[in-house]
Each structure stands twice: as structure tokens, then as C-alpha cells.
Amino acid sequence: MSSKPTKPGRSEGADFEREQLLEAVSDDSDEDFVLRNKVGDRSSDNKLQDVKSQVEEVTNVMKENVHKLFARGDQLDELNERSENLRSASNEFHSASSRLRKTMWWKEMRTRLVLGSLCILVVLVMIIWLAVKYH
């Protein structure tokens, strides 16, 4: 492939890019792979720097997303714990309110029974008194 390929179609894009990158690899460098352009080193260095900066930017964005994901997971765990605490507190409140309602009902019934008994006693005393007086 000595001639430069023409602009690839959509399905050939990845193959074209891979071929271009493989043709531009240099062997001696501090990097594993160095992209070289046959036209000149300056433009390939600029392209390399552009690619490196884009990769670094994407890496930073992904790291930030992972940190946000972990923070969200922690917040969800905390929210889950709070909801469990709220559920147990609501169950305790429900049982305590049920006990209180029963206790208050019995107190009211005792009061009604005492008042009813006093009324019946007063009526019986009056009937007996009237019966003794007019008999």
C-alpha cells in the first residue's frame, strides 16, 4: 500500500484509521507508540498532543463520573438506612399509639361506668326514700 487511500466510507472508517496509525508508528521512543506523519514531524507532534489532551480530558471526565457514581451510591446507601430507620420508628409509633388508644378507651369506659353507677345509685336511693316516705 504505497499510495495513500482515498477518503473511506462509513464502514471502512475504523480500518482506514487503524491502517493510517500503523503506517505512522516509530520504533525508538519513550512512548510505546508514536504517531508520525510522513509530511513532517511538527504536524504529527501537534496531532499527537491533541490526541493526548483529548485522551486526558476523557480520562478526567470518566474519573469524575466514577467518583460521582460512588458518591451517589453512598448517598443511596445513606438514604436506604434512613428509610429503614423511619420505617422502624413508624412501626414503633403505630404500636405505641395503639396501646395509648386502648388505654384511653379503658379510662373513658371506667369513667362512664363510675358515673353510670352513681346515677343508678342516686335514682335507687331516691326511689327507696320516696317509697319509705309515702308508704
GROMACS .gro file of N, CA and C in nm:
model
  405
    1MET      N    1   0.083  -0.117   0.000
    1MET     CA    2   0.000   0.000   0.000
    1MET      C    3   0.088   0.124   0.000
    2SER      N    4   0.142   0.152  -0.111
    2SER     CA    5   0.230   0.267  -0.121
    2SER      C    6   0.154   0.394  -0.146
    3SER      N    7   0.040   0.387  -0.212
    3SER     CA    8  -0.039   0.510  -0.235
    3SER      C    9  -0.131   0.533  -0.117
    4LYS      N   10  -0.160   0.660  -0.096
    4LYS     CA   11  -0.246   0.697   0.015
    4LYS      C   12  -0.390   0.665  -0.021
    5PRO      N   13  -0.465   0.600   0.066
    5PRO     CA   14  -0.603   0.564   0.034
    5PRO      C   15  -0.690   0.689   0.026
    6THR      N   16  -0.794   0.676  -0.050
    6THR     CA   17  -0.890   0.786  -0.060
    6THR      C   18  -0.976   0.788   0.065
    7LYS      N   19  -1.061   0.889   0.075
    7LYS     CA   20  -1.147   0.905   0.193
    7LYS      C   21  -1.238   0.783   0.206
    8PRO      N   22  -1.237   0.720   0.322
    8PRO     CA   23  -1.312   0.594   0.338
    8PRO      C   24  -1.460   0.621   0.357
    9GLY      N   25  -1.538   0.517   0.331
    9GLY     CA   26  -1.681   0.522   0.361
    9GLY      C   27  -1.703   0.495   0.508
   10ARG      N   28  -1.827   0.496   0.550
   10ARG     CA   29  -1.858   0.478   0.693
   10ARG      C   30  -1.813   0.341   0.744
   11SER      N   31  -1.834   0.237   0.667
   11SER     CA   32  -1.799   0.103   0.714
   11SER      C   33  -1.649   0.079   0.712
   12GLU      N   34  -1.574   0.156   0.635
   12GLU     CA   35  -1.431   0.138   0.624
   12GLU      C   36  -1.354   0.230   0.717
   13GLY      N   37  -1.421   0.316   0.794
   13GLY     CA   38  -1.357   0.418   0.877
   13GLY      C   39  -1.258   0.364   0.977
   14ALA      N   40  -1.296   0.261   1.050
   14ALA     CA   41  -1.209   0.205   1.153
   14ALA      C   42  -1.087   0.140   1.089
   15ASP      N   43  -1.108   0.068   0.980
   15ASP     CA   44  -0.994   0.003   0.912
   15ASP      C   45  -0.899   0.107   0.857
   16PHE      N   46  -0.953   0.213   0.799
   16PHE     CA   47  -0.872   0.320   0.742
   16PHE      C   48  -0.787   0.386   0.851
   17GLU      N   49  -0.851   0.418   0.965
   17GLU     CA   50  -0.779   0.483   1.075
   17GLU      C   51  -0.672   0.391   1.131
   18ARG      N   52  -0.703   0.265   1.149
   18ARG     CA   53  -0.606   0.168   1.201
   18ARG      C   54  -0.487   0.159   1.106
   19GLU      N   55  -0.515   0.154   0.976
   19GLU     CA   56  -0.408   0.144   0.878
   19GLU      C   57  -0.320   0.269   0.881
   20GLN      N   58  -0.381   0.387   0.893
   20GLN     CA   59  -0.305   0.510   0.898
   20GLN      C   60  -0.217   0.514   1.023
   21LEU      N   61  -0.271   0.470   1.135
   21LEU     CA   62  -0.194   0.470   1.260
   21LEU      C   63  -0.079   0.371   1.253
   22LEU      N   64  -0.103   0.253   1.198
   22LEU     CA   65   0.002   0.153   1.191
   22LEU      C   66   0.113   0.194   1.096
   23GLU      N   67   0.082   0.267   0.990
   23GLU     CA   68   0.185   0.314   0.898
   23GLU      C   69   0.272   0.421   0.962
   24ALA      N   70   0.219   0.492   1.061
   24ALA     CA   71   0.288   0.606   1.118
   24ALA      C   72   0.361   0.574   1.247
   25VAL      N   73   0.382   0.447   1.283
   25VAL     CA   74   0.446   0.409   1.409
   25VAL      C   75   0.598   0.415   1.396
   26SER      N   76   0.665   0.472   1.498
   26SER     CA   77   0.810   0.478   1.503
   26SER      C   78   0.859   0.380   1.609
   27ASP      N   79   0.978   0.323   1.593
   27ASP     CA   80   1.028   0.221   1.684
   27ASP      C   81   1.102   0.277   1.805
   28ASP      N   82   1.183   0.382   1.793
   28ASP     CA   83   1.262   0.435   1.903
   28ASP      C   84   1.192   0.554   1.966
   29SER      N   85   1.147   0.536   2.090
   29SER     CA   86   1.080   0.646   2.159
   29SER      C   87   1.058   0.607   2.304
   30ASP      N   88   1.030   0.710   2.389
   30ASP     CA   89   0.996   0.682   2.528
   30ASP      C   90   0.855   0.626   2.539
   31GLU      N   91   0.770   0.660   2.443
   31GLU     CA   92   0.632   0.612   2.439
   31GLU      C   93   0.629   0.472   2.379
   32ASP      N   94   0.523   0.397   2.403
   32ASP     CA   95   0.508   0.267   2.339
   32ASP      C   96   0.489   0.283   2.189
   33PHE      N   97   0.403   0.375   2.153
   33PHE     CA   98   0.378   0.403   2.012
   33PHE      C   99   0.381   0.553   1.991
   34VAL      N  100   0.440   0.597   1.882
   34VAL     CA  101   0.444   0.738   1.848
   34VAL      C  102   0.386   0.752   1.709
   35LEU      N  103   0.290   0.841   1.694
   35LEU     CA  104   0.230   0.861   1.563
   35LEU      C  105   0.318   0.958   1.485
   36ARG      N  106   0.354   0.921   1.366
   36ARG     CA  107   0.436   1.007   1.282
   36ARG      C  108   0.363   1.030   1.150
   37ASN      N  109   0.369   1.150   1.103
   37ASN     CA  110   0.313   1.184   0.974
   37ASN      C  111   0.427   1.191   0.874
   38LYS      N  112   0.410   1.138   0.753
   38LYS     CA  113   0.517   1.136   0.655
   38LYS      C  114   0.545   1.275   0.601
   39VAL      N  115   0.451   1.369   0.619
   39VAL     CA  116   0.471   1.505   0.570
   39VAL      C  117   0.570   1.579   0.658
   40GLY      N  118   0.560   1.567   0.789
   40GLY     CA  119   0.653   1.637   0.877
   40GLY      C  120   0.628   1.601   1.022
   41ASP      N  121   0.732   1.614   1.105
   41ASP     CA  122   0.721   1.580   1.246
   41ASP      C  123   0.641   1.683   1.324
   42ARG      N  124   0.644   1.809   1.284
   42ARG     CA  125   0.574   1.916   1.357
   42ARG      C  126   0.423   1.892   1.362
   43SER      N  127   0.364   1.866   1.247
   43SER     CA  128   0.219   1.847   1.244
   43SER      C  129   0.179   1.718   1.316
   44SER      N  130   0.264   1.615   1.306
   44SER     CA  131   0.231   1.491   1.377
   44SER      C  132   0.243   1.510   1.528
   45ASP      N  133   0.342   1.590   1.572
   45ASP     CA  134   0.355   1.619   1.715
   45ASP      C  135   0.232   1.695   1.765
   46ASN      N  136   0.186   1.791   1.687
   46ASN     CA  137   0.066   1.865   1.725
   46ASN      C  138  -0.056   1.773   1.731
   47LYS      N  139  -0.066   1.685   1.632
   47LYS     CA  140  -0.177   1.590   1.632
   47LYS      C  141  -0.166   1.496   1.752
   48LEU      N  142  -0.044   1.454   1.781
   48LEU     CA  143  -0.021   1.366   1.895
   48LEU      C  144  -0.059   1.436   2.024
   49GLN      N  145  -0.018   1.561   2.037
   49GLN     CA  146  -0.053   1.638   2.157
   49GLN      C  147  -0.204   1.656   2.167
   50ASP      N  148  -0.269   1.681   2.053
   50ASP     CA  149  -0.414   1.695   2.052
   50ASP      C  150  -0.481   1.566   2.097
   51VAL      N  151  -0.433   1.454   2.044
   51VAL     CA  152  -0.490   1.325   2.082
   51VAL      C  153  -0.465   1.297   2.230
   52LYS      N  154  -0.343   1.326   2.277
   52LYS     CA  155  -0.311   1.303   2.418
   52LYS      C  156  -0.399   1.390   2.508
   53SER      N  157  -0.419   1.516   2.467
   53SER     CA  158  -0.502   1.605   2.550
   53SER      C  159  -0.647   1.558   2.550
   54GLN      N  160  -0.694   1.509   2.435
   54GLN     CA  161  -0.831   1.456   2.430
   54GLN      C  162  -0.844   1.332   2.516
   55VAL      N  163  -0.745   1.245   2.510
   55VAL     CA  164  -0.748   1.123   2.593
   55VAL      C  165  -0.745   1.160   2.741
   56GLU      N  166  -0.661   1.256   2.776
   56GLU     CA  167  -0.653   1.300   2.915
   56GLU      C  168  -0.785   1.363   2.960
   57GLU      N  169  -0.846   1.440   2.873
   57GLU     CA  170  -0.975   1.503   2.906
   57GLU      C  171  -1.082   1.397   2.927
   58VAL      N  172  -1.087   1.300   2.837
   58VAL     CA  173  -1.185   1.191   2.850
   58VAL      C  174  -1.158   1.111   2.977
   59THR      N  175  -1.030   1.085   3.007
   59THR     CA  176  -0.995   1.012   3.129
   59THR      C  177  -1.039   1.088   3.253
   60ASN      N  178  -1.017   1.219   3.252
   60ASN     CA  179  -1.059   1.301   3.367
   60ASN      C  180  -1.211   1.301   3.383
   61VAL      N  181  -1.281   1.311   3.271
   61VAL     CA  182  -1.428   1.308   3.277
   61VAL      C  183  -1.475   1.174   3.331
   62MET      N  184  -1.414   1.065   3.285
   62MET     CA  185  -1.455   0.933   3.332
   62MET      C  186  -1.424   0.915   3.481
   63LYS      N  187  -1.308   0.965   3.525
   63LYS     CA  188  -1.275   0.957   3.667
   63LYS      C  189  -1.377   1.035   3.750
   64GLU      N  190  -1.413   1.153   3.701
   64GLU     CA  191  -1.512   1.235   3.771
   64GLU      C  192  -1.647   1.163   3.775
   65ASN      N  193  -1.683   1.100   3.664
   65ASN     CA  194  -1.809   1.025   3.661
   65ASN      C  195  -1.807   0.908   3.759
   66VAL      N  196  -1.694   0.840   3.768
   66VAL     CA  197  -1.683   0.727   3.863
   66VAL      C  198  -1.694   0.779   4.006
   67HIS      N  199  -1.628   0.892   4.035
   67HIS     CA  200  -1.639   0.950   4.170
   67HIS      C  201  -1.783   0.989   4.200
   68LYS      N  202  -1.849   1.048   4.103
   68LYS     CA  203  -1.990   1.084   4.122
   68LYS      C  204  -2.077   0.961   4.143
   69LEU      N  205  -2.045   0.855   4.071
   69LEU     CA  206  -2.119   0.730   4.084
   69LEU      C  207  -2.102   0.672   4.224
   70PHE      N  208  -1.979   0.671   4.275
   70PHE     CA  209  -1.955   0.622   4.410
   70PHE      C  210  -2.024   0.711   4.514
   71ALA      N  211  -2.018   0.842   4.494
   71ALA     CA  212  -2.085   0.934   4.587
   71ALA      C  213  -2.235   0.910   4.584
   72ARG      N  214  -2.290   0.888   4.466
   72ARG     CA  215  -2.433   0.861   4.455
   72ARG      C  216  -2.467   0.730   4.525
   73GLY      N  217  -2.381   0.629   4.508
   73GLY     CA  218  -2.403   0.501   4.576
   73GLY      C  219  -2.402   0.518   4.727
   74ASP      N  220  -2.308   0.599   4.777
   74ASP     CA  221  -2.302   0.625   4.921
   74ASP      C  222  -2.428   0.697   4.967
   75GLN      N  223  -2.473   0.794   4.887
   75GLN     CA  224  -2.594   0.868   4.923
   75GLN      C  225  -2.715   0.776   4.922
   76LEU      N  226  -2.721   0.685   4.825
   76LEU     CA  227  -2.832   0.589   4.821
   76LEU      C  228  -2.828   0.496   4.941
   77ASP      N  229  -2.709   0.454   4.981
   77ASP     CA  230  -2.697   0.369   5.100
   77ASP      C  231  -2.745   0.444   5.224
   78GLU      N  232  -2.704   0.571   5.235
   78GLU     CA  233  -2.747   0.652   5.349
   78GLU      C  234  -2.897   0.673   5.346
   79LEU      N  235  -2.953   0.697   5.229
   79LEU     CA  236  -3.097   0.715   5.216
   79LEU      C  237  -3.171   0.587   5.252
   80ASN      N  238  -3.118   0.474   5.210
   80ASN     CA  239  -3.177   0.345   5.244
   80ASN      C  240  -3.176   0.324   5.395
   81GLU      N  241  -3.064   0.357   5.459
   81GLU     CA  242  -3.053   0.343   5.604
   81GLU      C  243  -3.153   0.433   5.675
   82ARG      N  244  -3.165   0.557   5.627
   82ARG     CA  245  -3.261   0.650   5.687
   82ARG      C  246  -3.405   0.600   5.670
   83SER      N  247  -3.435   0.546   5.552
   83SER     CA  248  -3.571   0.496   5.530
   83SER      C  249  -3.601   0.376   5.620
   84GLU      N  250  -3.502   0.290   5.641
   84GLU     CA  251  -3.521   0.178   5.733
   84GLU      C  252  -3.544   0.228   5.876
   85ASN      N  253  -3.467   0.329   5.917
   85ASN     CA  254  -3.487   0.387   6.050
   85ASN      C  255  -3.625   0.449   6.061
   86LEU      N  256  -3.669   0.518   5.956
   86LEU     CA  257  -3.801   0.579   5.956
   86LEU      C  258  -3.910   0.474   5.962
   87ARG      N  259  -3.891   0.364   5.889
   87ARG     CA  260  -3.989   0.255   5.890
   87ARG      C  261  -4.000   0.194   6.030
   88SER      N  262  -3.887   0.169   6.095
   88SER     CA  263  -3.892   0.110   6.229
   88SER      C  264  -3.952   0.210   6.329
   89ALA      N  265  -3.919   0.339   6.313
   89ALA     CA  266  -3.978   0.440   6.402
   89ALA      C  267  -4.128   0.450   6.381
   90SER      N  268  -4.173   0.439   6.257
   90SER     CA  269  -4.317   0.446   6.231
   90SER      C  270  -4.389   0.323   6.288
   91ASN      N  271  -4.324   0.207   6.281
   91ASN     CA  272  -4.384   0.086   6.341
   91ASN      C  273  -4.393   0.102   6.493
   92GLU      N  274  -4.289   0.155   6.555
   92GLU     CA  275  -4.292   0.178   6.699
   92GLU      C  276  -4.400   0.280   6.735
   93PHE      N  277  -4.412   0.386   6.656
   93PHE     CA  278  -4.514   0.487   6.681
   93PHE      C  279  -4.654   0.426   6.667
   94HIS      N  280  -4.673   0.343   6.566
   94HIS     CA  281  -4.803   0.279   6.545
   94HIS      C  282  -4.841   0.191   6.665
   95SER      N  283  -4.747   0.111   6.712
   95SER     CA  284  -4.779   0.022   6.825
   95SER      C  285  -4.800   0.105   6.953
   96ALA      N  286  -4.720   0.210   6.973
   96ALA     CA  287  -4.738   0.295   7.091
   96ALA      C  288  -4.872   0.368   7.085
   97SER      N  289  -4.909   0.416   6.967
   97SER     CA  290  -5.038   0.486   6.956
   97SER      C  291  -5.155   0.390   6.976
   98SER      N  292  -5.140   0.267   6.931
   98SER     CA  293  -5.246   0.166   6.954
   98SER      C  294  -5.261   0.137   7.103
   99ARG      N  295  -5.149   0.121   7.173
   99ARG     CA  296  -5.156   0.098   7.318
   99ARG      C  297  -5.220   0.217   7.389
  100LEU      N  298  -5.181   0.338   7.348
  100LEU     CA  299  -5.237   0.458   7.410
  100LEU      C  300  -5.387   0.469   7.384
  101ARG      N  301  -5.430   0.439   7.260
  101ARG     CA  302  -5.572   0.444   7.227
  101ARG      C  303  -5.650   0.345   7.315
  102LYS      N  304  -5.599   0.223   7.333
  102LYS     CA  305  -5.667   0.124   7.417
  102LYS      C  306  -5.671   0.169   7.562
  103THR      N  307  -5.561   0.225   7.609
  103THR     CA  308  -5.555   0.274   7.747
  103THR      C  309  -5.655   0.386   7.770
  104MET      N  310  -5.661   0.480   7.676
  104MET     CA  311  -5.756   0.591   7.689
  104MET      C  312  -5.901   0.542   7.681
  105TRP      N  313  -5.927   0.443   7.596
  105TRP     CA  314  -6.062   0.387   7.585
  105TRP      C  315  -6.104   0.325   7.719
  106TRP      N  316  -6.012   0.250   7.782
  106TRP     CA  317  -6.046   0.190   7.911
  106TRP      C  318  -6.067   0.297   8.018
  107LYS      N  319  -5.988   0.402   8.017
  107LYS     CA  320  -6.008   0.511   8.114
  107LYS      C  321  -6.143   0.575   8.094
  108GLU      N  322  -6.182   0.599   7.970
  108GLU     CA  323  -6.312   0.659   7.942
  108GLU      C  324  -6.424   0.566   7.985
  109MET      N  325  -6.407   0.438   7.958
  109MET     CA  326  -6.510   0.341   7.998
  109MET      C  327  -6.521   0.335   8.150
  110ARG      N  328  -6.410   0.338   8.221
  110ARG     CA  329  -6.416   0.338   8.368
  110ARG      C  330  -6.489   0.461   8.419
  111THR      N  331  -6.459   0.576   8.357
  111THR     CA  332  -6.527   0.699   8.398
  111THR      C  333  -6.677   0.688   8.370
  112ARG      N  334  -6.716   0.638   8.257
  112ARG     CA  335  -6.857   0.622   8.224
  112ARG      C  336  -6.925   0.522   8.319
  113LEU      N  337  -6.855   0.413   8.348
  113LEU     CA  338  -6.912   0.314   8.441
  113LEU      C  339  -6.931   0.373   8.581
  114VAL      N  340  -6.833   0.448   8.628
  114VAL     CA  341  -6.843   0.510   8.761
  114VAL      C  342  -6.958   0.610   8.761
  115LEU      N  343  -6.967   0.697   8.660
  115LEU     CA  344  -7.076   0.795   8.654
  115LEU      C  345  -7.211   0.726   8.638
  116GLY      N  346  -7.218   0.625   8.554
  116GLY     CA  347  -7.344   0.549   8.538
  116GLY      C  348  -7.385   0.483   8.668
  117SER      N  349  -7.289   0.423   8.738
  117SER     CA  350  -7.319   0.358   8.866
  117SER      C  351  -7.368   0.460   8.968
  118LEU      N  352  -7.306   0.577   8.973
  118LEU     CA  353  -7.351   0.682   9.065
  118LEU      C  354  -7.492   0.729   9.032
  119CYS      N  355  -7.522   0.744   8.904
  119CYS     CA  356  -7.657   0.786   8.865
  119CYS      C  357  -7.759   0.681   8.906
  120ILE      N  358  -7.731   0.556   8.880
  120ILE     CA  359  -7.823   0.448   8.918
  120ILE      C  360  -7.838   0.444   9.070
  121LEU      N  361  -7.730   0.462   9.143
  121LEU     CA  362  -7.735   0.462   9.289
  121LEU      C  363  -7.820   0.577   9.341
  122VAL      N  364  -7.805   0.696   9.283
  122VAL     CA  365  -7.884   0.813   9.324
  122VAL      C  366  -8.031   0.788   9.295
  123VAL      N  367  -8.063   0.733   9.177
  123VAL     CA  368  -8.203   0.705   9.142
  123VAL      C  369  -8.259   0.601   9.239
  124LEU      N  370  -8.184   0.496   9.269
  124LEU     CA  371  -8.231   0.393   9.363
  124LEU      C  372  -8.252   0.451   9.503
  125VAL      N  373  -8.163   0.538   9.546
  125VAL     CA  374  -8.177   0.600   9.679
  125VAL      C  375  -8.303   0.686   9.681
  126MET      N  376  -8.328   0.760   9.573
  126MET     CA  377  -8.448   0.845   9.569
  126MET      C  378  -8.574   0.761   9.567
  127ILE      N  379  -8.573   0.651   9.491
  127ILE     CA  380  -8.691   0.564   9.485
  127ILE      C  381  -8.717   0.502   9.621
  128ILE      N  382  -8.613   0.453   9.683
  128ILE     CA  383  -8.629   0.391   9.816
  128ILE      C  384  -8.676   0.495   9.917
  129TRP      N  385  -8.620   0.614   9.913
  129TRP     CA  386  -8.660   0.721  10.007
  129TRP      C  387  -8.807   0.761   9.988
  130LEU      N  388  -8.845   0.773   9.859
  130LEU     CA  389  -8.985   0.808   9.831
  130LEU      C  390  -9.079   0.695   9.869
  131ALA      N  391  -9.037   0.573   9.846
  131ALA     CA  392  -9.119   0.458   9.882
  131ALA      C  393  -9.137   0.448  10.032
  132VAL      N  394  -9.037   0.475  10.108
  132VAL     CA  395  -9.043   0.467  10.253
  132VAL      C  396  -9.126   0.585  10.306
  133LYS      N  397  -9.112   0.701  10.247
  133LYS     CA  398  -9.180   0.821  10.295
  133LYS      C  399  -9.330   0.813  10.265
  134TYR      N  400  -9.370   0.765  10.150
  134TYR     CA  401  -9.511   0.765  10.114
  134TYR      C  402  -9.574   0.629  10.133
  135HIS      N  403  -9.521   0.542  10.187
  135HIS     CA  404  -9.581   0.413  10.211
  135HIS      C  405  -9.639   0.403  10.343
   0.00000   0.00000   0.00000
